[in-house]
Amino acid sequence: MKYNIAVIPGDGIGPEVIKETLRVLDVAAKDTDIELNYTSYLAGGCAIDEAGLPLPQETIDGTKESDAVLLGAVGGDKWDTLGSDMRPENALLGLRAALGLFANLRPAVLFTQLTQACPLKPELIQNGLDIMVIRELTGGIYFGDKGRDDKSGYDTLRYSDYEIKRIAHVAFKAAMKRGKKVTSVDKANVLESSRVWRKFVEEVAEEYPEVTLNHMYVDNAAMQLVRWPEQFDVIVTGNMFGDILSDEAAMITGSIGMLPSASLGDTTLGMYEPVHGSAPDISGQELANPLATIMSAAMMLRYSLAQDDLATKIESAVDKALSDGARTKDIALPGEKILSTTQMTNAVIANMEK
Ligand code: NAD
């Protein structure tokens, strides 16, 4: 099988973590019938420098024709003073819109080897954590009718059947590959849009009889995430609630250098990127933790290329590297040996080749 991957290294540590991730992908695909072809595209600050705008048409066209998009990070101080149309981050919004990506998947995985990074009590996380937060990305209050006058302002929260059903399908399909449990988060005790959300999530649930569905109010979900996080498998929710809960779930796991993400639409084409930004403070110093991007690539294999075995091979190798004591600076305890970006990747690769 041949797959065309659009690669967008971006700015700051983006190119560093992407370079390492491609090494891991190549080792994963070695001696299989899978061929991964990479084409690099510009987006973000480097695109402003080279092409005069954050998201060149060539990048949009190239990503649309690919099987998946792997992105490093965009942005940096150099472009911070430009007008709002020229912000490097516009490239991300533009790509999501151009590719019709309406679902954001953010796994919050706490490796048992890194429990010291978790702000929760040890007894709450002794078995590690593995939660998938699925956020609706293109609807809800962020995109509803809005306005203001001198004394007031308003934003409208509207969700329609098709928007709810399509994100619910993403959640149930993800649950089928995981713990077969979906928690749908809303505020149905107060919001009409949440009552509609519940109705259509329940309708979709009927198509997935193996998956258990429960509903939770968002205030309770925020509390349960820190009180008893192990109860969650897949959380599905709207744009604003997802924005908040995905950050809360991420913080439970500790380092930003460990968090992957995927954005999906109606087709298998998805965009995969680490949650972190371009980290200008550490770029060019071999200090970046490449694991968030490496695990984003594993998500790409699973969700866009349907190569679950290869995804698991990479994830297991990351897990073993951590068990062997491999630590970049951001996840090391005082006194622990610190690996460079390249050395951390080597540690992952060594475990894949065993
Ligand atoms: P950031 O995520 O880049 O960095 C926050 C802190 O985390 C920094 O101290 C950084 O050194 C550290 N860090 C981040 N990734 C790391 C990694 N892989 N390994 C080790 N340490 C890591 O967030 P920021 O500093 O707020 O933003 C920097 C730039 O990135 C800004 O221009 C911002 O707009 C942009 N940004 C881009 C994205 C994206 O491309 N998706 C996301 C967030 C921020």
mmCIF file of C-alpha atoms and ligand atoms in Angstrom:
data_model
loop_
_atom_site.group_PDB
_atom_site.id
_atom_site.type_symbol
_atom_site.label_atom_id
_atom_site.label_comp_id
_atom_site.label_asym_id
_atom_site.label_seq_id
_atom_site.Cartn_x
_atom_site.Cartn_y
_atom_site.Cartn_z
ATOM 1 C CA MET A 1 0.000 0.000 0.000
ATOM 2 C CA LYS A 2 1.265 3.449 -0.924
ATOM 3 C CA TYR A 3 0.301 6.526 1.079
ATOM 4 C CA ASN A 4 1.036 10.168 0.308
ATOM 5 C CA ILE A 5 1.703 12.195 3.431
ATOM 6 C CA ALA A 6 1.721 15.993 3.288
ATOM 7 C CA VAL A 7 4.354 17.135 5.771
ATOM 8 C CA ILE A 8 4.261 20.670 7.176
ATOM 9 C CA PRO A 9 7.305 21.191 9.420
ATOM 10 C CA GLY A 10 6.423 24.846 10.191
ATOM 11 C CA ASP A 11 8.482 26.984 12.567
ATOM 12 C CA GLY A 12 10.649 26.798 15.707
ATOM 13 C CA ILE A 13 10.905 23.214 16.978
ATOM 14 C CA GLY A 14 8.385 22.099 14.320
ATOM 15 C CA PRO A 15 11.035 21.036 11.763
ATOM 16 C CA GLU A 16 13.096 19.356 14.534
ATOM 17 C CA VAL A 17 10.291 17.131 15.825
ATOM 18 C CA ILE A 18 9.001 16.397 12.309
ATOM 19 C CA LYS A 19 12.447 15.247 11.124
ATOM 20 C CA GLU A 20 12.668 12.801 14.036
ATOM 21 C CA THR A 21 9.100 11.582 13.527
ATOM 22 C CA LEU A 22 9.759 10.737 9.872
ATOM 23 C CA ARG A 23 12.693 8.590 10.996
ATOM 24 C CA VAL A 24 10.344 6.678 13.305
ATOM 25 C CA LEU A 25 7.716 6.264 10.570
ATOM 26 C CA ASP A 26 10.327 4.925 8.158
ATOM 27 C CA VAL A 27 11.499 2.332 10.664
ATOM 28 C CA ALA A 28 7.870 1.350 11.399
ATOM 29 C CA ALA A 29 7.148 0.821 7.698
ATOM 30 C CA LYS A 30 10.435 -0.996 6.968
ATOM 31 C CA ASP A 31 9.973 -4.627 5.908
ATOM 32 C CA THR A 32 6.217 -4.153 5.415
ATOM 33 C CA ASP A 33 4.256 -3.650 2.192
ATOM 34 C CA ILE A 34 3.512 -0.077 3.277
ATOM 35 C CA GLU A 35 5.202 2.748 1.392
ATOM 36 C CA LEU A 36 5.046 6.233 2.877
ATOM 37 C CA ASN A 37 5.755 9.090 0.453
ATOM 38 C CA TYR A 38 6.347 12.492 2.018
ATOM 39 C CA THR A 39 5.876 15.874 0.345
ATOM 40 C CA SER A 40 6.813 18.999 2.316
ATOM 41 C CA TYR A 41 4.654 22.113 2.272
ATOM 42 C CA LEU A 42 5.009 25.584 3.737
ATOM 43 C CA ALA A 43 2.683 26.984 6.387
ATOM 44 C CA GLY A 44 3.060 29.502 9.199
ATOM 45 C CA GLY A 45 5.899 31.962 9.642
ATOM 46 C CA CYS A 46 8.225 30.259 7.173
ATOM 47 C CA ALA A 47 5.472 30.533 4.540
ATOM 48 C CA ILE A 48 5.144 34.273 5.256
ATOM 49 C CA ASP A 49 8.906 34.624 4.740
ATOM 50 C CA GLU A 50 9.064 32.554 1.553
ATOM 51 C CA ALA A 51 5.665 33.017 -0.090
ATOM 52 C CA GLY A 52 4.297 36.190 1.502
ATOM 53 C CA LEU A 53 1.314 34.590 3.300
ATOM 54 C CA PRO A 54 0.789 32.032 6.103
ATOM 55 C CA LEU A 55 -1.088 29.452 4.028
ATOM 56 C CA PRO A 56 -0.084 29.333 0.351
ATOM 57 C CA GLN A 57 -2.566 27.859 -2.150
ATOM 58 C CA GLU A 58 -0.005 25.193 -3.045
ATOM 59 C CA THR A 59 -0.181 23.930 0.539
ATOM 60 C CA ILE A 60 -3.984 23.794 0.477
ATOM 61 C CA ASP A 61 -3.998 21.939 -2.848
ATOM 62 C CA GLY A 62 -1.233 19.540 -1.815
ATOM 63 C CA THR A 63 -2.819 18.653 1.515
ATOM 64 C CA LYS A 64 -6.207 18.062 -0.132
ATOM 65 C CA GLU A 65 -4.652 15.530 -2.485
ATOM 66 C CA SER A 66 -2.800 13.664 0.265
ATOM 67 C CA ASP A 67 -3.896 10.743 2.447
ATOM 68 C CA ALA A 68 -2.944 12.559 5.650
ATOM 69 C CA VAL A 69 -1.259 15.724 6.894
ATOM 70 C CA LEU A 70 1.487 15.719 9.520
ATOM 71 C CA LEU A 71 2.243 19.131 11.012
ATOM 72 C CA GLY A 72 4.953 20.308 13.418
ATOM 73 C CA ALA A 73 4.053 23.735 14.810
ATOM 74 C CA VAL A 74 3.733 27.273 13.533
ATOM 75 C CA GLY A 75 4.432 30.738 14.890
ATOM 76 C CA GLY A 76 7.127 32.676 16.695
ATOM 77 C CA ASP A 77 8.133 36.111 17.950
ATOM 78 C CA LYS A 78 9.384 37.148 14.528
ATOM 79 C CA TRP A 79 5.838 37.290 13.126
ATOM 80 C CA ASP A 80 4.022 38.474 16.283
ATOM 81 C CA THR A 81 3.822 42.102 15.164
ATOM 82 C CA LEU A 82 2.103 41.339 11.848
ATOM 83 C CA GLY A 83 -1.585 42.214 11.339
ATOM 84 C CA SER A 84 -4.309 39.697 12.175
ATOM 85 C CA ASP A 85 -4.560 38.441 8.553
ATOM 86 C CA MET A 86 -0.899 37.533 8.555
ATOM 87 C CA ARG A 87 -0.740 35.594 11.820
ATOM 88 C CA PRO A 88 1.061 32.257 11.314
ATOM 89 C CA GLU A 89 -1.727 30.528 13.328
ATOM 90 C CA ASN A 90 -4.189 31.476 10.570
ATOM 91 C CA ALA A 91 -2.616 28.647 8.632
ATOM 92 C CA LEU A 92 -4.083 26.131 11.100
ATOM 93 C CA LEU A 93 -7.611 27.550 10.933
ATOM 94 C CA GLY A 94 -7.330 27.806 7.145
ATOM 95 C CA LEU A 95 -6.203 24.200 6.814
ATOM 96 C CA ARG A 96 -8.975 22.909 9.094
ATOM 97 C CA ALA A 97 -11.565 24.815 7.057
ATOM 98 C CA ALA A 98 -10.102 23.805 3.678
ATOM 99 C CA LEU A 99 -9.956 20.135 4.643
ATOM 100 C CA GLY A 100 -13.387 20.112 6.356
ATOM 101 C CA LEU A 101 -11.935 18.930 9.670
ATOM 102 C CA PHE A 102 -14.721 19.157 12.251
ATOM 103 C CA ALA A 103 -13.518 16.761 14.946
ATOM 104 C CA ASN A 104 -10.531 17.285 17.210
ATOM 105 C CA LEU A 105 -9.198 14.219 18.997
ATOM 106 C CA ARG A 106 -6.911 14.774 21.960
ATOM 107 C CA PRO A 107 -5.794 11.705 23.860
ATOM 108 C CA ALA A 108 -4.726 12.458 27.411
ATOM 109 C CA VAL A 109 -2.453 9.566 28.263
ATOM 110 C CA LEU A 110 -0.556 9.439 31.504
ATOM 111 C CA PHE A 111 2.241 6.931 31.265
ATOM 112 C CA THR A 112 2.734 5.143 34.567
ATOM 113 C CA GLN A 113 6.470 5.922 34.228
ATOM 114 C CA LEU A 114 5.667 9.650 34.428
ATOM 115 C CA THR A 115 3.133 9.752 37.239
ATOM 116 C CA GLN A 116 5.343 12.234 39.099
ATOM 117 C CA ALA A 117 4.357 14.827 36.451
ATOM 118 C CA CYS A 118 0.657 14.416 37.291
ATOM 119 C CA PRO A 119 -0.789 16.952 39.731
ATOM 120 C CA LEU A 120 -3.341 14.401 41.055
ATOM 121 C CA LYS A 121 -2.959 12.191 44.117
ATOM 122 C CA PRO A 122 -1.025 8.977 43.273
ATOM 123 C CA GLU A 123 -3.912 6.689 44.324
ATOM 124 C CA LEU A 124 -6.133 8.263 41.643
ATOM 125 C CA ILE A 125 -3.761 7.439 38.823
ATOM 126 C CA GLN A 126 -2.009 4.250 39.874
ATOM 127 C CA ASN A 127 -3.129 2.472 36.682
ATOM 128 C CA GLY A 128 -2.139 5.403 34.453
ATOM 129 C CA LEU A 129 -4.720 7.312 32.436
ATOM 130 C CA ASP A 130 -5.959 6.989 28.896
ATOM 131 C CA ILE A 131 -8.768 9.384 27.994
ATOM 132 C CA MET A 132 -9.740 10.526 24.507
ATOM 133 C CA VAL A 133 -11.374 13.950 24.383
ATOM 134 C CA ILE A 134 -13.280 14.527 21.130
ATOM 135 C CA ARG A 135 -14.267 18.130 20.532
ATOM 136 C CA GLU A 136 -16.568 19.493 17.849
ATOM 137 C CA LEU A 137 -14.397 22.020 16.056
ATOM 138 C CA THR A 138 -16.376 24.036 13.533
ATOM 139 C CA GLY A 139 -19.743 24.818 15.161
ATOM 140 C CA GLY A 140 -21.283 25.930 18.441
ATOM 141 C CA ILE A 141 -20.921 29.239 20.223
ATOM 142 C CA TYR A 142 -17.567 30.183 18.641
ATOM 143 C CA PHE A 143 -19.175 30.304 15.199
ATOM 144 C CA GLY A 144 -22.775 31.360 16.000
ATOM 145 C CA ASP A 145 -24.381 34.723 15.372
ATOM 146 C CA LYS A 146 -22.710 37.345 17.580
ATOM 147 C CA GLY A 147 -22.854 41.056 18.193
ATOM 148 C CA ARG A 148 -22.441 43.898 20.673
ATOM 149 C CA ASP A 149 -23.511 47.420 21.386
ATOM 150 C CA ASP A 150 -22.259 49.870 23.990
ATOM 151 C CA LYS A 151 -23.841 48.027 26.895
ATOM 152 C CA SER A 152 -24.189 44.391 25.903
ATOM 153 C CA GLY A 153 -22.832 41.596 23.804
ATOM 154 C CA TYR A 154 -24.152 38.206 22.719
ATOM 155 C CA ASP A 155 -23.002 34.931 21.188
ATOM 156 C CA THR A 156 -25.324 32.252 19.881
ATOM 157 C CA LEU A 157 -24.966 28.552 20.620
ATOM 158 C CA ARG A 158 -26.708 26.490 17.967
ATOM 159 C CA TYR A 159 -26.107 22.871 17.037
ATOM 160 C CA SER A 160 -27.943 21.079 14.238
ATOM 161 C CA ASP A 161 -28.666 17.383 13.782
ATOM 162 C CA TYR A 162 -25.994 16.777 11.112
ATOM 163 C CA GLU A 163 -23.245 18.484 13.150
ATOM 164 C CA ILE A 164 -24.071 16.431 16.240
ATOM 165 C CA LYS A 165 -24.475 13.141 14.415
ATOM 166 C CA ARG A 166 -21.185 13.375 12.541
ATOM 167 C CA ILE A 167 -19.138 14.144 15.676
ATOM 168 C CA ALA A 168 -21.017 11.413 17.552
ATOM 169 C CA HIS A 169 -20.043 8.910 14.846
ATOM 170 C CA VAL A 170 -16.381 9.901 15.268
ATOM 171 C CA ALA A 171 -16.698 9.326 19.020
ATOM 172 C CA PHE A 172 -18.414 5.938 18.759
ATOM 173 C CA LYS A 173 -15.978 4.736 16.098
ATOM 174 C CA ALA A 174 -13.051 5.800 18.303
ATOM 175 C CA ALA A 175 -14.641 4.021 21.289
ATOM 176 C CA MET A 176 -14.944 0.819 19.237
ATOM 177 C CA LYS A 177 -11.135 0.875 18.880
ATOM 178 C CA ARG A 178 -10.676 1.558 22.613
ATOM 179 C CA GLY A 179 -12.656 0.853 25.785
ATOM 180 C CA LYS A 180 -16.128 0.925 24.163
ATOM 181 C CA LYS A 181 -17.452 3.678 26.422
ATOM 182 C CA VAL A 182 -18.590 7.177 25.425
ATOM 183 C CA THR A 183 -19.376 10.002 27.839
ATOM 184 C CA SER A 184 -21.269 12.791 26.113
ATOM 185 C CA VAL A 185 -20.817 16.093 27.934
ATOM 186 C CA ASP A 186 -23.415 18.863 27.752
ATOM 187 C CA LYS A 187 -25.458 21.255 29.875
ATOM 188 C CA ALA A 188 -28.861 19.756 29.110
ATOM 189 C CA ASN A 189 -30.315 20.892 32.446
ATOM 190 C CA VAL A 190 -30.089 24.492 31.184
ATOM 191 C CA LEU A 191 -29.402 24.695 27.437
ATOM 192 C CA GLU A 192 -31.868 23.841 24.677
ATOM 193 C CA SER A 193 -28.960 23.187 22.285
ATOM 194 C CA SER A 194 -27.682 20.571 24.762
ATOM 195 C CA ARG A 195 -31.058 18.807 24.845
ATOM 196 C CA VAL A 196 -30.885 18.573 21.036
ATOM 197 C CA TRP A 197 -27.266 17.387 21.362
ATOM 198 C CA ARG A 198 -28.377 14.566 23.689
ATOM 199 C CA LYS A 199 -31.231 13.486 21.414
ATOM 200 C CA PHE A 200 -29.005 13.021 18.363
ATOM 201 C CA VAL A 201 -26.095 11.464 20.273
ATOM 202 C CA GLU A 202 -28.596 8.866 21.547
ATOM 203 C CA GLU A 203 -29.839 8.256 18.023
ATOM 204 C CA VAL A 204 -26.299 7.576 16.794
ATOM 205 C CA ALA A 205 -25.610 5.350 19.831
ATOM 206 C CA GLU A 206 -28.229 2.880 18.583
ATOM 207 C CA GLU A 207 -25.910 2.083 15.673
ATOM 208 C CA TYR A 208 -23.141 1.045 18.093
ATOM 209 C CA PRO A 209 -24.769 -1.466 20.474
ATOM 210 C CA GLU A 210 -21.379 -2.606 21.812
ATOM 211 C CA VAL A 211 -20.578 0.874 23.123
ATOM 212 C CA THR A 212 -21.922 2.101 26.474
ATOM 213 C CA LEU A 213 -23.123 5.700 26.426
ATOM 214 C CA ASN A 214 -23.579 7.954 29.427
ATOM 215 C CA HIS A 215 -24.336 11.673 29.644
ATOM 216 C CA MET A 216 -22.697 14.113 32.019
ATOM 217 C CA TYR A 217 -23.212 17.823 32.683
ATOM 218 C CA VAL A 218 -20.100 19.841 31.888
ATOM 219 C CA ASP A 219 -19.654 21.159 35.443
ATOM 220 C CA ASN A 220 -19.718 17.614 36.777
ATOM 221 C CA ALA A 221 -17.344 16.429 34.011
ATOM 222 C CA ALA A 222 -14.812 19.114 34.978
ATOM 223 C CA MET A 223 -14.998 17.857 38.563
ATOM 224 C CA GLN A 224 -14.921 14.137 37.700
ATOM 225 C CA LEU A 225 -11.786 14.576 35.579
ATOM 226 C CA VAL A 226 -9.800 15.441 38.682
ATOM 227 C CA ARG A 227 -11.822 13.333 41.137
ATOM 228 C CA TRP A 228 -11.919 9.987 39.326
ATOM 229 C CA PRO A 229 -10.362 10.289 35.846
ATOM 230 C CA GLU A 230 -10.146 6.526 35.326
ATOM 231 C CA GLN A 231 -13.921 6.364 34.742
ATOM 232 C CA PHE A 232 -13.515 7.977 31.299
ATOM 233 C CA ASP A 233 -12.735 6.346 27.975
ATOM 234 C CA VAL A 234 -14.022 8.652 25.191
ATOM 235 C CA ILE A 235 -15.463 12.061 26.024
ATOM 236 C CA VAL A 236 -17.429 13.764 23.232
ATOM 237 C CA THR A 237 -18.573 17.342 23.521
ATOM 238 C CA GLY A 238 -19.206 20.639 21.732
ATOM 239 C CA ASN A 239 -16.694 23.269 20.773
ATOM 240 C CA MET A 240 -16.505 25.440 23.898
ATOM 241 C CA PHE A 241 -16.886 22.672 26.490
ATOM 242 C CA GLY A 242 -14.286 20.658 24.544
ATOM 243 C CA ASP A 243 -11.884 23.571 24.459
ATOM 244 C CA ILE A 244 -11.914 23.725 28.242
ATOM 245 C CA LEU A 245 -12.092 20.012 29.078
ATOM 246 C CA SER A 246 -9.335 19.005 26.626
ATOM 247 C CA ASP A 247 -6.934 21.432 28.320
ATOM 248 C CA GLU A 248 -7.955 20.156 31.743
ATOM 249 C CA ALA A 249 -7.441 16.531 30.672
ATOM 250 C CA ALA A 250 -4.090 17.455 29.117
ATOM 251 C CA MET A 251 -2.815 19.089 32.289
ATOM 252 C CA ILE A 252 -3.535 15.942 34.280
ATOM 253 C CA THR A 253 -0.918 14.150 32.190
ATOM 254 C CA GLY A 254 1.903 16.586 32.866
ATOM 255 C CA SER A 255 4.211 17.632 30.028
ATOM 256 C CA ILE A 256 3.020 19.430 26.931
ATOM 257 C CA GLY A 257 5.802 17.649 25.042
ATOM 258 C CA MET A 258 3.870 14.375 25.345
ATOM 259 C CA LEU A 259 0.466 15.323 23.898
ATOM 260 C CA PRO A 260 -0.575 14.357 20.363
ATOM 261 C CA SER A 261 -3.726 15.397 18.491
ATOM 262 C CA ALA A 262 -5.750 14.618 15.386
ATOM 263 C CA SER A 263 -8.310 16.635 13.459
ATOM 264 C CA LEU A 264 -10.713 14.603 11.349
ATOM 265 C CA GLY A 265 -13.538 15.196 8.896
ATOM 266 C CA ASP A 266 -15.960 13.065 6.902
ATOM 267 C CA THR A 267 -13.264 11.253 4.939
ATOM 268 C CA THR A 268 -10.145 9.448 6.122
ATOM 269 C CA LEU A 269 -8.012 12.538 5.408
ATOM 270 C CA GLY A 270 -6.938 13.994 8.738
ATOM 271 C CA MET A 271 -4.395 16.404 10.140
ATOM 272 C CA TYR A 272 -2.058 15.261 12.918
ATOM 273 C CA GLU A 273 0.001 17.558 15.096
ATOM 274 C CA PRO A 274 1.408 17.864 18.598
ATOM 275 C CA VAL A 275 -0.634 19.989 21.024
ATOM 276 C CA HIS A 276 2.408 22.149 21.773
ATOM 277 C CA GLY A 277 3.514 25.203 19.815
ATOM 278 C CA SER A 278 6.789 26.110 18.144
ATOM 279 C CA ALA A 279 8.598 26.630 21.489
ATOM 280 C CA PRO A 280 10.998 29.352 20.267
ATOM 281 C CA ASP A 281 12.692 29.343 23.683
ATOM 282 C CA ILE A 282 14.206 25.900 23.046
ATOM 283 C CA SER A 283 14.388 25.665 19.248
ATOM 284 C CA GLY A 284 17.706 24.761 17.671
ATOM 285 C CA GLN A 285 19.065 23.364 20.944
ATOM 286 C CA GLU A 286 18.136 19.675 20.651
ATOM 287 C CA LEU A 287 15.928 20.098 23.715
ATOM 288 C CA ALA A 288 12.493 19.455 22.173
ATOM 289 C CA ASN A 289 10.630 16.350 23.238
ATOM 290 C CA PRO A 290 9.704 14.617 19.958
ATOM 291 C CA LEU A 291 7.198 12.201 21.551
ATOM 292 C CA ALA A 292 4.053 14.330 21.029
ATOM 293 C CA THR A 293 4.736 14.420 17.296
ATOM 294 C CA ILE A 294 5.789 10.767 17.154
ATOM 295 C CA MET A 295 2.509 9.799 18.842
ATOM 296 C CA SER A 296 0.597 12.115 16.485
ATOM 297 C CA ALA A 297 2.106 10.088 13.642
ATOM 298 C CA ALA A 298 0.873 6.918 15.353
ATOM 299 C CA MET A 299 -2.617 8.438 15.406
ATOM 300 C CA MET A 300 -2.228 9.165 11.692
ATOM 301 C CA LEU A 301 -1.452 5.510 11.024
ATOM 302 C CA ARG A 302 -4.508 4.455 13.024
ATOM 303 C CA TYR A 303 -7.140 6.980 11.923
ATOM 304 C CA SER A 304 -6.196 7.956 8.345
ATOM 305 C CA LEU A 305 -4.236 4.966 7.056
ATOM 306 C CA ALA A 306 -5.996 2.177 9.009
ATOM 307 C CA GLN A 307 -2.610 0.714 9.964
ATOM 308 C CA ASP A 308 -3.422 -0.052 13.575
ATOM 309 C CA ASP A 309 -0.578 -2.544 13.977
ATOM 310 C CA LEU A 310 2.039 0.015 12.980
ATOM 311 C CA ALA A 311 0.443 2.599 15.278
ATOM 312 C CA THR A 312 0.602 0.164 18.188
ATOM 313 C CA LYS A 313 4.218 -0.696 17.314
ATOM 314 C CA ILE A 314 5.197 2.980 17.664
ATOM 315 C CA GLU A 315 3.155 3.546 20.829
ATOM 316 C CA SER A 316 4.613 0.438 22.487
ATOM 317 C CA ALA A 317 8.131 1.566 21.568
ATOM 318 C CA VAL A 318 7.478 4.969 23.196
ATOM 319 C CA ASP A 319 6.165 3.203 26.285
ATOM 320 C CA LYS A 320 9.238 0.928 26.459
ATOM 321 C CA ALA A 321 11.643 3.845 25.925
ATOM 322 C CA LEU A 322 10.060 5.613 28.888
ATOM 323 C CA SER A 323 10.307 2.407 30.938
ATOM 324 C CA ASP A 324 14.008 2.224 30.035
ATOM 325 C CA GLY A 325 14.358 5.688 31.597
ATOM 326 C CA ALA A 326 14.558 7.761 28.388
ATOM 327 C CA ARG A 327 13.775 11.363 29.330
ATOM 328 C CA THR A 328 14.063 14.686 27.545
ATOM 329 C CA LYS A 329 14.578 17.718 29.763
ATOM 330 C CA ASP A 330 10.867 18.575 30.042
ATOM 331 C CA ILE A 331 9.963 15.203 31.609
ATOM 332 C CA ALA A 332 13.140 14.519 33.587
ATOM 333 C CA LEU A 333 13.270 14.652 37.361
ATOM 334 C CA PRO A 334 16.223 16.466 38.950
ATOM 335 C CA GLY A 335 19.319 14.286 38.658
ATOM 336 C CA GLU A 336 17.931 12.103 35.865
ATOM 337 C CA LYS A 337 19.962 11.704 32.672
ATOM 338 C CA ILE A 338 18.675 14.040 29.949
ATOM 339 C CA LEU A 339 18.464 12.909 26.332
ATOM 340 C CA SER A 340 18.525 15.208 23.300
ATOM 341 C CA THR A 341 15.721 15.230 20.728
ATOM 342 C CA THR A 342 17.706 12.868 18.503
ATOM 343 C CA GLN A 343 18.668 10.559 21.379
ATOM 344 C CA MET A 344 15.043 10.258 22.518
ATOM 345 C CA THR A 345 14.054 9.290 18.977
ATOM 346 C CA ASN A 346 16.902 6.767 18.894
ATOM 347 C CA ALA A 347 15.572 5.255 22.117
ATOM 348 C CA VAL A 348 12.135 4.805 20.525
ATOM 349 C CA ILE A 349 13.629 3.355 17.344
ATOM 350 C CA ALA A 350 15.813 0.942 19.319
ATOM 351 C CA ASN A 351 12.673 -0.481 20.921
ATOM 352 C CA MET A 352 10.969 -0.860 17.545
ATOM 353 C CA GLU A 353 13.886 -2.822 16.193
ATOM 354 C CA LYS A 354 14.055 -5.259 19.128
HETATM 355 P P1 NAD B 1 4.581 26.406 23.283
HETATM 356 O O1 NAD B 1 3.768 25.162 23.360
HETATM 357 O O2 NAD B 1 5.360 26.606 22.049
HETATM 358 O O3 NAD B 1 5.601 26.423 24.529
HETATM 359 C C1 NAD B 1 5.174 26.471 25.887
HETATM 360 C C2 NAD B 1 6.292 25.934 26.788
HETATM 361 O O4 NAD B 1 6.376 24.517 26.616
HETATM 362 C C3 NAD B 1 7.673 26.478 26.436
HETATM 363 O O5 NAD B 1 8.417 26.663 27.601
HETATM 364 C C4 NAD B 1 8.302 25.407 25.592
HETATM 365 O O6 NAD B 1 9.716 25.349 25.661
HETATM 366 C C5 NAD B 1 7.655 24.137 26.174
HETATM 367 N N1 NAD B 1 7.503 23.110 25.135
HETATM 368 C C6 NAD B 1 6.599 23.108 24.135
HETATM 369 N N2 NAD B 1 6.763 22.026 23.369
HETATM 370 C C7 NAD B 1 7.770 21.325 23.896
HETATM 371 C C8 NAD B 1 8.425 20.118 23.543
HETATM 372 N N3 NAD B 1 8.055 19.389 22.470
HETATM 373 N N4 NAD B 1 9.447 19.688 24.312
HETATM 374 C C9 NAD B 1 9.820 20.378 25.394
HETATM 375 N N5 NAD B 1 9.258 21.522 25.791
HETATM 376 C C10 NAD B 1 8.239 21.999 25.034
HETATM 377 O O7 NAD B 1 3.599 27.626 23.543
HETATM 378 P P2 NAD B 1 3.892 29.204 23.494
HETATM 379 O O8 NAD B 1 5.247 29.481 24.065
HETATM 380 O O9 NAD B 1 2.711 29.819 24.085
HETATM 381 O O10 NAD B 1 3.908 29.561 21.947
HETATM 382 C C11 NAD B 1 5.086 29.669 21.153
HETATM 383 C C12 NAD B 1 4.664 29.919 19.713
HETATM 384 O O11 NAD B 1 3.953 28.768 19.212
HETATM 385 C C13 NAD B 1 3.728 31.119 19.555
HETATM 386 O O12 NAD B 1 4.057 31.781 18.360
HETATM 387 C C14 NAD B 1 2.356 30.478 19.464
HETATM 388 O O13 NAD B 1 1.446 31.299 18.773
HETATM 389 C C15 NAD B 1 2.678 29.214 18.705
HETATM 390 N N6 NAD B 1 1.717 28.097 18.938
HETATM 391 C C16 NAD B 1 1.502 27.272 17.864
HETATM 392 C C17 NAD B 1 0.683 26.178 18.025
HETATM 393 C C18 NAD B 1 0.514 25.243 16.844
HETATM 394 O O14 NAD B 1 1.246 25.352 15.882
HETATM 395 N N7 NAD B 1 -0.414 24.304 16.923
HETATM 396 C C19 NAD B 1 0.088 25.895 19.262
HETATM 397 C C20 NAD B 1 0.363 26.733 20.341
HETATM 398 C C21 NAD B 1 1.189 27.830 20.157
#
